[in-house]
PDB file of C-alpha atoms in Angstrom:
ATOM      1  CA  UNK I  46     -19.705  -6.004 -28.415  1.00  0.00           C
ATOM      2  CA  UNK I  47     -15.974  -5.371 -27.461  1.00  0.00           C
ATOM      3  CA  UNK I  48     -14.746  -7.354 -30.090  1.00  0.00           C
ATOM      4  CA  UNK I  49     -16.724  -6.043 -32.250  1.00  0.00           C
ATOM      5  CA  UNK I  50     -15.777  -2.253 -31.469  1.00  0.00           C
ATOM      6  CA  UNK I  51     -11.818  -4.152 -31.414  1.00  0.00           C
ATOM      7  CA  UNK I  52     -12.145  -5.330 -34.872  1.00  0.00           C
ATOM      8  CA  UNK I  53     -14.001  -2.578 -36.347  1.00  0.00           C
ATOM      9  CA  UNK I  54     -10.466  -0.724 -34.505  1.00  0.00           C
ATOM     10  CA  UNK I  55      -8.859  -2.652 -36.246  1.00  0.00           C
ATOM     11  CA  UNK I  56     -10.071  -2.377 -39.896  1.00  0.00           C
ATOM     12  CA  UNK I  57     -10.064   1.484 -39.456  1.00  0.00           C
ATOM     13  CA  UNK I  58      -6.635   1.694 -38.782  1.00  0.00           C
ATOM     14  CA  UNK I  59      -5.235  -1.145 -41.322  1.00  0.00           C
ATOM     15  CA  UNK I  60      -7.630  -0.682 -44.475  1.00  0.00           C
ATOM     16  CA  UNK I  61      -8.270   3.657 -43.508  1.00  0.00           C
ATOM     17  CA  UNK I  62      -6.796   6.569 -45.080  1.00  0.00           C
ATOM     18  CA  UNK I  63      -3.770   6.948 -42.857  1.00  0.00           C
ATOM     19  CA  UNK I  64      -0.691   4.574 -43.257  1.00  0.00           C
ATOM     20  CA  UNK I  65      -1.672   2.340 -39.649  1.00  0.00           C
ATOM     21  CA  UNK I  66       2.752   3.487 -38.768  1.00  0.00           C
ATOM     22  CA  UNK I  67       1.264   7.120 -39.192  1.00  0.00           C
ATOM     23  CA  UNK I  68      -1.674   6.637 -37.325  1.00  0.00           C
ATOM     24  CA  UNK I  69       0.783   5.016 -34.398  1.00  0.00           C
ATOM     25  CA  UNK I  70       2.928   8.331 -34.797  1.00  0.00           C
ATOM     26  CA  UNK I  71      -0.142  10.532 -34.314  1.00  0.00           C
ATOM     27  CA  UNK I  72      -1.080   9.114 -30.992  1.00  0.00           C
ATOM     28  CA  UNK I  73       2.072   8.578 -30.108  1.00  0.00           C
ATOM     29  CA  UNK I  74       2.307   4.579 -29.315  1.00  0.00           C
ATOM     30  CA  UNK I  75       4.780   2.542 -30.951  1.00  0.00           C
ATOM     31  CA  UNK I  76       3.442   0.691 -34.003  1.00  0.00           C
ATOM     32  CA  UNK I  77       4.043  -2.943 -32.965  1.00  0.00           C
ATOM     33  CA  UNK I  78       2.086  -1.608 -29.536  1.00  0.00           C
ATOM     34  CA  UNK I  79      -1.068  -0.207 -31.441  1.00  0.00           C
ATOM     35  CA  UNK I  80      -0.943  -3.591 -33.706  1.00  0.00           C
ATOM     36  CA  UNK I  81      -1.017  -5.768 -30.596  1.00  0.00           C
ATOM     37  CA  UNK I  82      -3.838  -3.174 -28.563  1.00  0.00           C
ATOM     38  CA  UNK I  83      -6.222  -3.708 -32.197  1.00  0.00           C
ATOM     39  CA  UNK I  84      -5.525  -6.876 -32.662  1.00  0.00           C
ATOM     40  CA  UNK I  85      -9.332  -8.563 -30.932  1.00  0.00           C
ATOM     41  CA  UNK I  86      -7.582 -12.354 -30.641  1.00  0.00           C
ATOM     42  CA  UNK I  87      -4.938 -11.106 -28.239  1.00  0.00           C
ATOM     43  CA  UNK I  88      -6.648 -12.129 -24.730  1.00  0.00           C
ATOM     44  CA  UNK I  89      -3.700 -10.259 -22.783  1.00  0.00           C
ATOM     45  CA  UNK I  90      -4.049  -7.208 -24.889  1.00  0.00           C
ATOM     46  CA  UNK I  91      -6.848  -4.628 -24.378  1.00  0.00           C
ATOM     47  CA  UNK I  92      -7.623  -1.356 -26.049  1.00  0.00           C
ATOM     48  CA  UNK I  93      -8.172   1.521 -23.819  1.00  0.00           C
ATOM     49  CA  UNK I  94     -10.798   4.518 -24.016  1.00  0.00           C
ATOM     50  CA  UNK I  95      -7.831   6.661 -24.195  1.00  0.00           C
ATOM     51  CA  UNK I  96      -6.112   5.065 -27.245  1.00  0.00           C
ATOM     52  CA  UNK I  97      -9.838   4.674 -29.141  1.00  0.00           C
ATOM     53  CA  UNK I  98     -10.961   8.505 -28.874  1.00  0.00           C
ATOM     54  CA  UNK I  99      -6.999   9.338 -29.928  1.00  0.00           C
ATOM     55  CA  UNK I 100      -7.315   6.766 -33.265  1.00  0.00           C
ATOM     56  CA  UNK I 101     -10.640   8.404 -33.560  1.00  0.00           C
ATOM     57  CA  UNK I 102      -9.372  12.222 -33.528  1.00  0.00           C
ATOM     58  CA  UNK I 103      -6.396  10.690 -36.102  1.00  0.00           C
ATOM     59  CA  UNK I 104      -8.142   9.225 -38.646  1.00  0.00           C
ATOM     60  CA  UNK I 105     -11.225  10.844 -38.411  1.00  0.00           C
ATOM     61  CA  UNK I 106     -13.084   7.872 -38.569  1.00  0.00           C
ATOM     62  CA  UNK I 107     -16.703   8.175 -37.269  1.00  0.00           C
ATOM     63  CA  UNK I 108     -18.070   4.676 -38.026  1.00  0.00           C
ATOM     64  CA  UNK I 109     -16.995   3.068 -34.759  1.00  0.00           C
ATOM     65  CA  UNK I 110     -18.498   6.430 -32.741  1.00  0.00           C
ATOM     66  CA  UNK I 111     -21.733   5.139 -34.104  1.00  0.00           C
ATOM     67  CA  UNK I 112     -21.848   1.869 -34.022  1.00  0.00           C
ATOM     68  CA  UNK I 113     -21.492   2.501 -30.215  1.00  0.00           C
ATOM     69  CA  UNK I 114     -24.106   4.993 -29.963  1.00  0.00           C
ATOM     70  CA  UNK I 115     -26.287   3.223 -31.742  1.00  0.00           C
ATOM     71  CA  UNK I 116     -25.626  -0.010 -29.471  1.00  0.00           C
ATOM     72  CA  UNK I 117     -27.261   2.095 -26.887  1.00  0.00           C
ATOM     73  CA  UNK I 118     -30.140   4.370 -28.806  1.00  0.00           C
ATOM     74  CA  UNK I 119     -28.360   7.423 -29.783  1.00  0.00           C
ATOM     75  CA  UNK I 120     -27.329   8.421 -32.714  1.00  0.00           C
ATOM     76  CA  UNK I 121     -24.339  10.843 -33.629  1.00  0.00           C
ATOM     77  CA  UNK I 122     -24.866  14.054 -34.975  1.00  0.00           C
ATOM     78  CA  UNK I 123     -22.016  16.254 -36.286  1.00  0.00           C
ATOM     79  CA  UNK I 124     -21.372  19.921 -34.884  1.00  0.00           C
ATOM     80  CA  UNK I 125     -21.544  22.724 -37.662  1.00  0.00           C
ATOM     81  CA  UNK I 126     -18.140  23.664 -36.822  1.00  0.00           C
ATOM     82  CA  UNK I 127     -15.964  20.707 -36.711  1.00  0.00           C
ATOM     83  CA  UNK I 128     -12.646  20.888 -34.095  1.00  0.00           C
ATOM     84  CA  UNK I 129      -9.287  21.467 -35.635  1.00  0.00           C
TER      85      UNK I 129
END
């Protein structure tokens, strides 16, 4: 399941909305940093909690929010008034 959640990382912030450099700028890591933390076939590099809610909050992205809580029975649902 971690690679899974790595990849899916991954694909969010190279093939989402955001440039993947603007994404980097927004959570404040250096770009070749977040490319190596995404990247699931580097053994020595891991992604953190941290970094995954802050690509989350950047790109808006909720697939990878559900995927996980549907790994474990819940299901996501969105507030009616959505933080800024």
């Amino acid at each position: 399941m971690i690679e899974s959640i790595t990849k899916m990382t991954q694909d969010v912030v190279l093939e989402g909305t955001s440039p993947a450099k603007e994404v980097a700028q927004k959570i404040g890591k250096p770009y070749s940093t977040l490319l190596r933390e995404i990247n699931p076939f580097d053994q020595n590099a891991k992604l953190g909690a941290g970094t995954l809610l802050d690509i989350l909050k950047a790109t808006n992205e909720v697939r990878l929010l559900e995927h996980m809580a549907k790994s474990i029975g819940y299901t996501v649902k969105p507030n009616k008034v959505h933080p800024a």
